[in-house]
Tab-separated table of C-alpha atoms in Angstrom:
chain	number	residue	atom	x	y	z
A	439	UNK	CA	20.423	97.377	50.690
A	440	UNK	CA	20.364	95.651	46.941
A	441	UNK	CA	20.592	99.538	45.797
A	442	UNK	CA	24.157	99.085	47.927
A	443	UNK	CA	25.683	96.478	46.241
A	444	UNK	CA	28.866	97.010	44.138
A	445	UNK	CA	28.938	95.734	40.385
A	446	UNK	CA	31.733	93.419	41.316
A	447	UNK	CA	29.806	91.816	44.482
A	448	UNK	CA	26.445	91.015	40.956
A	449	UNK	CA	28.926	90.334	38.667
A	450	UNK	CA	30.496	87.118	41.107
A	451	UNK	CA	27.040	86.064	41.958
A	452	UNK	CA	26.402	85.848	38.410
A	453	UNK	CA	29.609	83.633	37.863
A	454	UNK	CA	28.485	81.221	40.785
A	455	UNK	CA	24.821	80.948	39.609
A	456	UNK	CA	26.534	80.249	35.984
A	457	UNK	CA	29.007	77.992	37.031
A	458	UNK	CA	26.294	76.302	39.170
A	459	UNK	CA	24.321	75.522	36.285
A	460	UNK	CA	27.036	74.580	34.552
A	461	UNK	CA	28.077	71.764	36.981
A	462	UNK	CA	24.312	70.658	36.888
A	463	UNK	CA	24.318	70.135	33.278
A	464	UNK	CA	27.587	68.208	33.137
A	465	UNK	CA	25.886	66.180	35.794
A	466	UNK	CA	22.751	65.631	33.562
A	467	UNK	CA	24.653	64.710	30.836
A	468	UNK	CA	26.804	62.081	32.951
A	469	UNK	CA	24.035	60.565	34.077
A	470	UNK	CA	22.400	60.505	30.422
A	471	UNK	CA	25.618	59.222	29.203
A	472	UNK	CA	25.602	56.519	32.129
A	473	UNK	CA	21.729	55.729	31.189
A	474	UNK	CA	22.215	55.223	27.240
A	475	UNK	CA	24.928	52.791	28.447
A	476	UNK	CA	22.800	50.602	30.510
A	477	UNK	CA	20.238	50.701	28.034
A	478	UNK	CA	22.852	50.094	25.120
A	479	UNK	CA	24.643	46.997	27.903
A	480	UNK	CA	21.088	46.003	28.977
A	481	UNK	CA	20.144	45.263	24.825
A	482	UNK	CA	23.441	43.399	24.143
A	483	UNK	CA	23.031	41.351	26.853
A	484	UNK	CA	19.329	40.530	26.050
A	485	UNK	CA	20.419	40.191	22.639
A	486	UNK	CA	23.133	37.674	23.422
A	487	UNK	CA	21.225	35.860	26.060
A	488	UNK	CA	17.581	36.089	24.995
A	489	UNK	CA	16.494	36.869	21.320
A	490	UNK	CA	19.879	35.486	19.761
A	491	UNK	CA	18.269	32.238	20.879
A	492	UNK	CA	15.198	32.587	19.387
A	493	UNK	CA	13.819	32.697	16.271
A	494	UNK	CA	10.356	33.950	15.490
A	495	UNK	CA	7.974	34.059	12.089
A	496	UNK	CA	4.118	34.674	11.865
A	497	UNK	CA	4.005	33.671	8.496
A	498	UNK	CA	2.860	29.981	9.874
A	499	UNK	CA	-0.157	27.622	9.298
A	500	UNK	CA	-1.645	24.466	11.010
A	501	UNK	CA	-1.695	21.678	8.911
A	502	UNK	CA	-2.252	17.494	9.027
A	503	UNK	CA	-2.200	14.383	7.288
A	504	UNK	CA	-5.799	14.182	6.017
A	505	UNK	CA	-6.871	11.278	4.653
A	506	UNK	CA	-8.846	11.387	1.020
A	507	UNK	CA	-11.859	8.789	1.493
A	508	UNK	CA	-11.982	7.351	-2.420
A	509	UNK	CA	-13.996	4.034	-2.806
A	510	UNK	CA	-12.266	1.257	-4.110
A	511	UNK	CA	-15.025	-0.517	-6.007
A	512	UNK	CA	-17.821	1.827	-8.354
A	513	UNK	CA	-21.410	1.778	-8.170
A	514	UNK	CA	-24.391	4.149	-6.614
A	515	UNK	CA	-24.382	5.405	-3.238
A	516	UNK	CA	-27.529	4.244	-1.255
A	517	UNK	CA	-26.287	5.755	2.298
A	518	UNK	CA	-24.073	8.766	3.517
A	519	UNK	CA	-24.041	8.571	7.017
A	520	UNK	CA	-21.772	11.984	8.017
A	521	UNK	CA	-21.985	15.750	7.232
A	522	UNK	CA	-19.297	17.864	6.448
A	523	UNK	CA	-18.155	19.390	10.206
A	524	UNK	CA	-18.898	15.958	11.474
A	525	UNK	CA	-16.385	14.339	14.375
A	526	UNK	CA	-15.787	10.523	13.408
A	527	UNK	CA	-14.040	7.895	15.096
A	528	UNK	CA	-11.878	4.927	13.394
A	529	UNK	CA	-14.066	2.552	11.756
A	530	UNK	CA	-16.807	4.230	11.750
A	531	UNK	CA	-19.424	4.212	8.894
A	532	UNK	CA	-19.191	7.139	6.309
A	533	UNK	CA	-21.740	5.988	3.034
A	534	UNK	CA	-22.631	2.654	1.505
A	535	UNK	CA	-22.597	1.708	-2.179
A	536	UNK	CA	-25.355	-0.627	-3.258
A	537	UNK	CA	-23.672	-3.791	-3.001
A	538	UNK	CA	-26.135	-6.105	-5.231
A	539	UNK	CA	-23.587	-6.092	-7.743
A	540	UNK	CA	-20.791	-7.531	-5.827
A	541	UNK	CA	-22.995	-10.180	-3.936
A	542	UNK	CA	-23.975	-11.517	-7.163
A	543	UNK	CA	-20.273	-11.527	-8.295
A	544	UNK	CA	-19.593	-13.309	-5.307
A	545	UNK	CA	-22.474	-16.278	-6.197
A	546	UNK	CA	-20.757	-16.732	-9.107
A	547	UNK	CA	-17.173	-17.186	-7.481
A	548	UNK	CA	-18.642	-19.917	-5.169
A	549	UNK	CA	-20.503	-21.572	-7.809
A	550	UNK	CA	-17.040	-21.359	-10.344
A	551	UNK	CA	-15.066	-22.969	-6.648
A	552	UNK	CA	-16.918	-25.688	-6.410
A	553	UNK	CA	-17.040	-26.551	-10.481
A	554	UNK	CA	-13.246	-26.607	-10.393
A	555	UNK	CA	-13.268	-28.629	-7.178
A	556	UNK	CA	-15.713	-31.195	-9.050
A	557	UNK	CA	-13.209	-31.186	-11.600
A	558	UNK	CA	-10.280	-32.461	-9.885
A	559	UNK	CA	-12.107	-34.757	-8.269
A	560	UNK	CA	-13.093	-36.087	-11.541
A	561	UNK	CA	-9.654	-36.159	-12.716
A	562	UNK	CA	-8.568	-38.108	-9.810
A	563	UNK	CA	-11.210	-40.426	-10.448
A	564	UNK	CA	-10.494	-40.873	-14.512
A	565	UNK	CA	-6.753	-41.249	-13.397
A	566	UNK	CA	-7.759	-44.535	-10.901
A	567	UNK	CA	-10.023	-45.378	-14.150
A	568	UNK	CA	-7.245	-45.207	-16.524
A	569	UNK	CA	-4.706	-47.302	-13.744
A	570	UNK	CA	-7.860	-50.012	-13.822
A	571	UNK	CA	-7.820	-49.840	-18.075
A	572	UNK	CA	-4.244	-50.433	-17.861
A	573	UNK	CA	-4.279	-53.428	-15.650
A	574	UNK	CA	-7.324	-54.608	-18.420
A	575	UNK	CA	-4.448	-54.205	-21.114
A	576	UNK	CA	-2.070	-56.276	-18.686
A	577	UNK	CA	-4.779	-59.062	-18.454
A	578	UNK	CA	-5.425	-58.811	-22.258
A	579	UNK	CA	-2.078	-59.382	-22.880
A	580	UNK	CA	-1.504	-62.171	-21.384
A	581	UNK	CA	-4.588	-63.796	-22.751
A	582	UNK	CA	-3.597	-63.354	-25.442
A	583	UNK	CA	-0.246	-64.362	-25.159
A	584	UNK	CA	-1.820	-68.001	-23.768
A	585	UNK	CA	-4.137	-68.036	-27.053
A	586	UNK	CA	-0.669	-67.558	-29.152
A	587	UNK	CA	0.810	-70.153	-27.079
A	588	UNK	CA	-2.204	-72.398	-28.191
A	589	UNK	CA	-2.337	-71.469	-31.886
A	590	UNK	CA	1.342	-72.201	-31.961
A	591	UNK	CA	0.730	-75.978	-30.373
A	592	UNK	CA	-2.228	-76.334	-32.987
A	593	UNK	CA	0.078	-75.206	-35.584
A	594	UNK	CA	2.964	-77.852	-34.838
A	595	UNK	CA	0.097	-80.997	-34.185
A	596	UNK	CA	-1.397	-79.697	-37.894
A	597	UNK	CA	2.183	-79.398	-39.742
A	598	UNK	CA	3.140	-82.932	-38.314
A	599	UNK	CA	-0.215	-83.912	-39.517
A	600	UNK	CA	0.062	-82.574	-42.926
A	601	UNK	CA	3.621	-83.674	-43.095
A	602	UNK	CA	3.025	-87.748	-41.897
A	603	UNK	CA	-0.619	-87.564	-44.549
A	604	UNK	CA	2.100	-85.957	-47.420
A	605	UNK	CA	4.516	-88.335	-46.736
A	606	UNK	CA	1.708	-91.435	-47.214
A	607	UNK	CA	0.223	-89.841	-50.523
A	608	UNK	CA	2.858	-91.959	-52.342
A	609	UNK	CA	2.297	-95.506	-51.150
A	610	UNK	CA	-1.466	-94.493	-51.388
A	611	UNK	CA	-2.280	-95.289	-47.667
A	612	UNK	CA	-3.545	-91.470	-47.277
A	613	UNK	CA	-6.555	-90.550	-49.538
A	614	UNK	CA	-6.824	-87.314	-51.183
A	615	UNK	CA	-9.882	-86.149	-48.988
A	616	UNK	CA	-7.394	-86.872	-45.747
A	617	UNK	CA	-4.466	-84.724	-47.478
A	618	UNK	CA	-7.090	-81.884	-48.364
A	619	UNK	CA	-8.693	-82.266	-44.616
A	620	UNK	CA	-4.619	-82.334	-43.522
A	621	UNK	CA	-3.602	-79.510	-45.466
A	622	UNK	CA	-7.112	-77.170	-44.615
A	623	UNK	CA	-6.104	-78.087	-40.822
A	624	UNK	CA	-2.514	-76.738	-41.364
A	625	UNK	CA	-3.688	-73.305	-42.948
A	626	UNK	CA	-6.226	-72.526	-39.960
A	627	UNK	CA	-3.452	-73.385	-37.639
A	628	UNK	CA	-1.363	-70.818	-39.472
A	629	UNK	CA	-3.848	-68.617	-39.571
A	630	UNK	CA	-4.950	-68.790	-35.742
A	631	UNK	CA	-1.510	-67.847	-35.065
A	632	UNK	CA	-1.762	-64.715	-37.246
A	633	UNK	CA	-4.785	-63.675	-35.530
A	634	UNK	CA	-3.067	-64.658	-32.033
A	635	UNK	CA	0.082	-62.121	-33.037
A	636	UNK	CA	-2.149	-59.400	-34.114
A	637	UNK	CA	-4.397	-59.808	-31.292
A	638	UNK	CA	-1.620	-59.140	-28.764
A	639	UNK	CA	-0.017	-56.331	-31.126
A	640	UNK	CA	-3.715	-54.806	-31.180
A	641	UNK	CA	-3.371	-55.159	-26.784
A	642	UNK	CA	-0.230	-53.892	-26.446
A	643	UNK	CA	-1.250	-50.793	-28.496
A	644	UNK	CA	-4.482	-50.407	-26.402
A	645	UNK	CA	-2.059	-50.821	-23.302
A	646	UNK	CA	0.135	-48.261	-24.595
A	647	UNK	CA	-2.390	-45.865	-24.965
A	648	UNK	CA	-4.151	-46.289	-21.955
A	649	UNK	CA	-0.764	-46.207	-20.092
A	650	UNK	CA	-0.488	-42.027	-22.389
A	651	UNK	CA	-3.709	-41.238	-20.878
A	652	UNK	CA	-2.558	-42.176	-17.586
A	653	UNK	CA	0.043	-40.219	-17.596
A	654	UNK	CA	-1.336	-37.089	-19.118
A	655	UNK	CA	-4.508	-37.535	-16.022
A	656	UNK	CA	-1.737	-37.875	-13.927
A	657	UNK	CA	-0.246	-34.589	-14.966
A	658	UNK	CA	-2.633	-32.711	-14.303
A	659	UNK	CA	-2.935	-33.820	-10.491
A	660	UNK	CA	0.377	-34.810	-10.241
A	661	UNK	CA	2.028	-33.308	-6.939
A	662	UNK	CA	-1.330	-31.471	-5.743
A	663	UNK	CA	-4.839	-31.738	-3.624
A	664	UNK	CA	-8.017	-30.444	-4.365
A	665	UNK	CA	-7.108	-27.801	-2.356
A	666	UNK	CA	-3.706	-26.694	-4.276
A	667	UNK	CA	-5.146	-27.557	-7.594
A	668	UNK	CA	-3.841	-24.796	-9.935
A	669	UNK	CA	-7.866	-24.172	-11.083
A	670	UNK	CA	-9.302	-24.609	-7.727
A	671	UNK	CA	-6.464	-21.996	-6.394
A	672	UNK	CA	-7.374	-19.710	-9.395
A	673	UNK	CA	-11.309	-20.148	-8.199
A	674	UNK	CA	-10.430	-19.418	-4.729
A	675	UNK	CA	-9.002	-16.706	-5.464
A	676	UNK	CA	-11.791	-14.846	-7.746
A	677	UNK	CA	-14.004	-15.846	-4.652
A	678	UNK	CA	-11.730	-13.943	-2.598
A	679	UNK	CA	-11.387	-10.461	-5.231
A	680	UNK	CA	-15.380	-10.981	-4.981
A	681	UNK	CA	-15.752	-11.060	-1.238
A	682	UNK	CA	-13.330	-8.036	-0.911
A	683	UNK	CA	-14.841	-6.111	-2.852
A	684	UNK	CA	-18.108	-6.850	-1.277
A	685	UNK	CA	-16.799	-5.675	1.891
A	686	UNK	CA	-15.401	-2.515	-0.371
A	687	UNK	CA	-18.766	-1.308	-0.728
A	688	UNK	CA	-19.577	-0.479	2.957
A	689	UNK	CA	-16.535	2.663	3.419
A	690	UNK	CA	-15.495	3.281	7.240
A	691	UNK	CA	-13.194	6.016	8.527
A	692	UNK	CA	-9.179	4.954	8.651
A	693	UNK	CA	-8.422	6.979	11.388
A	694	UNK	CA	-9.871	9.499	14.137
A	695	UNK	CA	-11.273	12.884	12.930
A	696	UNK	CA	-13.510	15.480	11.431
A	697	UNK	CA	-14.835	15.372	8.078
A	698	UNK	CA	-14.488	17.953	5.860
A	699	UNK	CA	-15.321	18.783	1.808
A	700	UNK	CA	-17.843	16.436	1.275
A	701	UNK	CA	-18.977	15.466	-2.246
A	702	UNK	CA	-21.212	12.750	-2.494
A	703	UNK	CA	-25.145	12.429	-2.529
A	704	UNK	CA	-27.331	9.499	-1.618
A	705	UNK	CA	-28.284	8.132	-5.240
A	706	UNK	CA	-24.957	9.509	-6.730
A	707	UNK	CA	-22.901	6.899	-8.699
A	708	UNK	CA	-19.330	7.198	-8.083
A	709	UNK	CA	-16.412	5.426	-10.164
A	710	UNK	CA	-13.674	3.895	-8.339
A	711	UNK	CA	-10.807	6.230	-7.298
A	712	UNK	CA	-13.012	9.605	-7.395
A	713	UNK	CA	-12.937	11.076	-4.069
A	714	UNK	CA	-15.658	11.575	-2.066
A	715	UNK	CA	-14.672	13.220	1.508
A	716	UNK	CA	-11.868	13.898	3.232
A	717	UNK	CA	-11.362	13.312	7.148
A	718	UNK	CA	-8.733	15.486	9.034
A	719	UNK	CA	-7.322	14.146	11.798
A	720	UNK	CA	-7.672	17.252	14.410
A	721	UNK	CA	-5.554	15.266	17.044
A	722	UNK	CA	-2.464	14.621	14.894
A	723	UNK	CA	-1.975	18.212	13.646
A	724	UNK	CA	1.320	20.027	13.264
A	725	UNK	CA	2.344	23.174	12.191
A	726	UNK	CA	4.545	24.395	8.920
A	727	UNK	CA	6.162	27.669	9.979
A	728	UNK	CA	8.081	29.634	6.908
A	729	UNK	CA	11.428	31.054	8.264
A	730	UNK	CA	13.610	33.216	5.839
A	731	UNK	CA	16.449	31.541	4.760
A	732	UNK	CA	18.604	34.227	7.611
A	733	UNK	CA	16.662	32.661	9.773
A	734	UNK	CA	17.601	29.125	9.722
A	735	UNK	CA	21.286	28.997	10.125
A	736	UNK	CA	20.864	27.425	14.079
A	737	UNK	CA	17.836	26.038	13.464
A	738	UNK	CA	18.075	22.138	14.084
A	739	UNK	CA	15.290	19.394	14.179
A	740	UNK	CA	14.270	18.142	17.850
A	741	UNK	CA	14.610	22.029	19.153
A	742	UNK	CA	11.753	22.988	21.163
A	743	UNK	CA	9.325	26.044	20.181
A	744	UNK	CA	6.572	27.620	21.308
A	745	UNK	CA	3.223	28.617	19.175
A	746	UNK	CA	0.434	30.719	19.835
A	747	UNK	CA	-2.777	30.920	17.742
A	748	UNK	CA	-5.036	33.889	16.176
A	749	UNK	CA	-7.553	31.700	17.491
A	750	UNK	CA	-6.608	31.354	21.296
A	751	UNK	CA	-4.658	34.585	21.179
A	752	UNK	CA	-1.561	34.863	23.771
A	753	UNK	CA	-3.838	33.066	26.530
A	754	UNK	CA	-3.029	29.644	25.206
A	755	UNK	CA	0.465	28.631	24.320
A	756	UNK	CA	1.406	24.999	22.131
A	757	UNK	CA	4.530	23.452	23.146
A	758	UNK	CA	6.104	21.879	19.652
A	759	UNK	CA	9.012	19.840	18.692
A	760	UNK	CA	10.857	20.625	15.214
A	761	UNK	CA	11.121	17.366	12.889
A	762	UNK	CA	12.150	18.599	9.956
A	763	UNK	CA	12.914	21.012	7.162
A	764	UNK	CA	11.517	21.308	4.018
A	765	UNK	CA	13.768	20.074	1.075
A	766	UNK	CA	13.048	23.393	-1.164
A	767	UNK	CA	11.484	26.614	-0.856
A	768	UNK	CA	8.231	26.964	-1.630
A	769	UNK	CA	9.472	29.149	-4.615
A	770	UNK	CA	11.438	26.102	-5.703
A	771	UNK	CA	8.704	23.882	-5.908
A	772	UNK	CA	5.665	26.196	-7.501
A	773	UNK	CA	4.235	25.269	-10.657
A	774	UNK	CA	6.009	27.697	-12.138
A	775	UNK	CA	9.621	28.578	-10.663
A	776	UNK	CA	10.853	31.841	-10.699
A	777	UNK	CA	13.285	32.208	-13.821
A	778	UNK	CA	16.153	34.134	-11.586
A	779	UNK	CA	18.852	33.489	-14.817
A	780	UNK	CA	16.631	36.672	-16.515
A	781	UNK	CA	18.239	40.522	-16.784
A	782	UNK	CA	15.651	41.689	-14.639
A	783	UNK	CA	16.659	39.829	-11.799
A	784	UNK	CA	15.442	41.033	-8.192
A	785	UNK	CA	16.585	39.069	-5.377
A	786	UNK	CA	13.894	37.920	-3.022
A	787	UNK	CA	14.198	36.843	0.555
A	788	UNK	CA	13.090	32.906	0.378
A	789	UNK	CA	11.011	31.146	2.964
A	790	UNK	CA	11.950	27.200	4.011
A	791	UNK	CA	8.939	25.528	5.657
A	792	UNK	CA	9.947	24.493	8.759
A	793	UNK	CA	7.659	21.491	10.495
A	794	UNK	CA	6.911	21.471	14.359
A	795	UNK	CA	4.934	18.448	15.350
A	796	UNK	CA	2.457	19.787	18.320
A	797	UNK	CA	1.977	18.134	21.858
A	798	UNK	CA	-1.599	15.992	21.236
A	799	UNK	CA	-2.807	16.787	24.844
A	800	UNK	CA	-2.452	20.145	23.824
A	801	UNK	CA	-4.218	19.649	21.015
A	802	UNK	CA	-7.354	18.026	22.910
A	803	UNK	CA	-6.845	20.784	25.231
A	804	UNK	CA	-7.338	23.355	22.627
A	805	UNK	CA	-8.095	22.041	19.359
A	806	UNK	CA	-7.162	23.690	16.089
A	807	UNK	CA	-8.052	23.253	12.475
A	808	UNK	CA	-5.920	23.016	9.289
A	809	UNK	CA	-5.218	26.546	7.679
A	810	UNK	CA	-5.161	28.705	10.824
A	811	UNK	CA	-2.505	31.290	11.406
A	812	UNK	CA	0.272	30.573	14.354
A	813	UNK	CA	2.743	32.716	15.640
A	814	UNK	CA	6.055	30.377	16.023
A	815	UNK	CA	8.893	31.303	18.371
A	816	UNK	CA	11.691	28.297	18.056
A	817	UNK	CA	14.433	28.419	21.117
A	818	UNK	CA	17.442	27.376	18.682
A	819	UNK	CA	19.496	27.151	22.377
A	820	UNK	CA	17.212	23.904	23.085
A	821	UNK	CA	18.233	20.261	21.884
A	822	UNK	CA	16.445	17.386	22.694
């Protein structure tokens, strides 16, 4: 029956089948079109609500605050009690430097204390001295001051003498031996009262200068104990530099941690300041993440982010806090910055560290150690 069909009867099922395919590939291509839509809406919506509030850099490292153990006082090390690797708590020991030195230096502090404190107390004691040598002067004085008084009477009785015996010379009632005797009386009076003078001249200058040294003992105590004495103060304080650094020679750990580069040996002498461990505080760590500069225009400190380790892999996830951003690039602060005013300038994206401080019972957790890789993902959306 095929053999009886007419060329127009193949020729219109030939249009149908054609225009049937047709109408199927218009229909593919709708729903293609439709498809590539959704996917195009779906991406501009997960753009706009999802990784346009997030920002994301590998290029980040886990650092910390380590502390640089470096003696204070010098001298050879007689005891290292930790390793390199080794987990210390605060106060603990970590080496001893033979301290023979300083206890010695501290004998002689004491002994230097209580010579000053001997001294005041003898200057105290020559000041009441001097107070009792002035009263002496006092009680010269006036001694002497009597003795003039006599002198003077002595003098008077021997002129009236000489002058009544002079007088009598004449009439020749007086002999010469009783004028002589008269007139040897007077000049011994006289003289007695010359001594008399210079004897209380000669106490008031011994007064005077007793009264000086008085003053200068007093001075030097004046206002002050044996306890605030300038040299006893000056003593107790050498005693106290001697003592400290006694206690300098036994080193303990300042904080919480593990200690890491080790350089010092039992018998080693170190100098003070040289450095001779350093202890990393594991539970205090935080993480500098390096954004490009395109990066940073919504980033804001107290945003929340979230880091995962090389170490942990995606299993384990930190939960961080930003508090802060660097004040340079790290390009602007090498040792030597990049010369960018040259002809063969090349511009180069720039990196800003960005700090996020880590939750600490996350940290004891999972614990992580300075230099390891972190992936950071900051949620610029988030504001604490």
């Amino acid at each position: 029956m095929a053999d009886d069909q007419t060329p127009e009867a193949t020729e219109a099922e030939t249009a149908a089948a054609s225009e049937a395919k047709g109408a199927r590939r218009k229909k593919l291509l709708i729903i293609l079109a439709i498809v590539v839509a959704a996917v195009a809406v779906i991406y501009l919506l997960l753009n706009w609500l999802v990784f346009s509030r997030h920002v994301s850099t590998d290029n980040a490292y886990v650092a910390a605050e380590s502390a640089q153990i470096t003696p204070l006082v010098g001298g050879q090390v007689i005891e290292v009690a930790v390793s390199d690797t080794s987990v210390v708590k605060r106060g603990q020991l970590l080496l001893r430097i033979d301290d023979a030195d300083a206890k010695i230096a501290v004998a002689q502090a004491q002994a230097d204390l209580a010579a000053a404190e001997r001294r005041y107390g003898q200057t105290a004691a020559t000041g009441d001295a001097l107070a009792a040598q002035v009263k002496a002067r006092d009680a010269d004085i006036g001694r002497m001051q009597a003795q003039l008084k006599v002198a003077t009477a002595d003098l008077d009785s021997a002129q009236v003498n000489y002058d009544r015996r002079r007088a009598l010379v004449g009439e020749g009632a007086v002999s010469g031996d009783e004028l002589t005797s008269a007139t040897r009386a007077l000049e011994t009076a006289r003289a007695n009262v010359v001594l008399a003078r210079a004897a209380i001249a000669q106490s008031e200058a011994a007064r005077a200068s007793a009264v000086q040294e008085r003053a200068a003992n007093t001075a030097l105590t004046r206002g002050t104990t044996q306890s605030t004495a300038p040299e006893v103060l000056t003593a107790r304080a050498r005693l106290d530099q001697a003592r400290l650094d006694l206690s300098r020679t036994t080193i303990r750990a300042p904080m919480d941690g593990v200690v890491a580069r080790r350089q010092v040996q039992v018998g080693q002498r170190l100098a003070a300041g040289t450095v001779a461990m350093t202890v990393v505080p594991v539970d205090r760590l935080y993480v500098d993440a390096n954004y490009k500069e395109g990066q940073l225009g919504k980033v804001r400190i107290g945003q929340r982010a979230e880091i995962t380790s090389d170490l942990y892999g995606g299993d384990v996830v930190y939960h961080g806090t930003v508090v802060g951003l660097a004040g340079g690039t790290g390009a602007a602060f090498s040792l030597i910055p990049a010369q960018n005013a040259t002809g063969n300038w090349i511009k180069v994206v720039q990196r800003l560290p960005v700090r996020i401080q880590l939750d600490p019972k996350e940290l004891r957790d999972h614990p992580l150690r300075v230099g390891l890789s972190m992936d950071v993902e900051i949620d610029v959306a988030s504001d604490r």
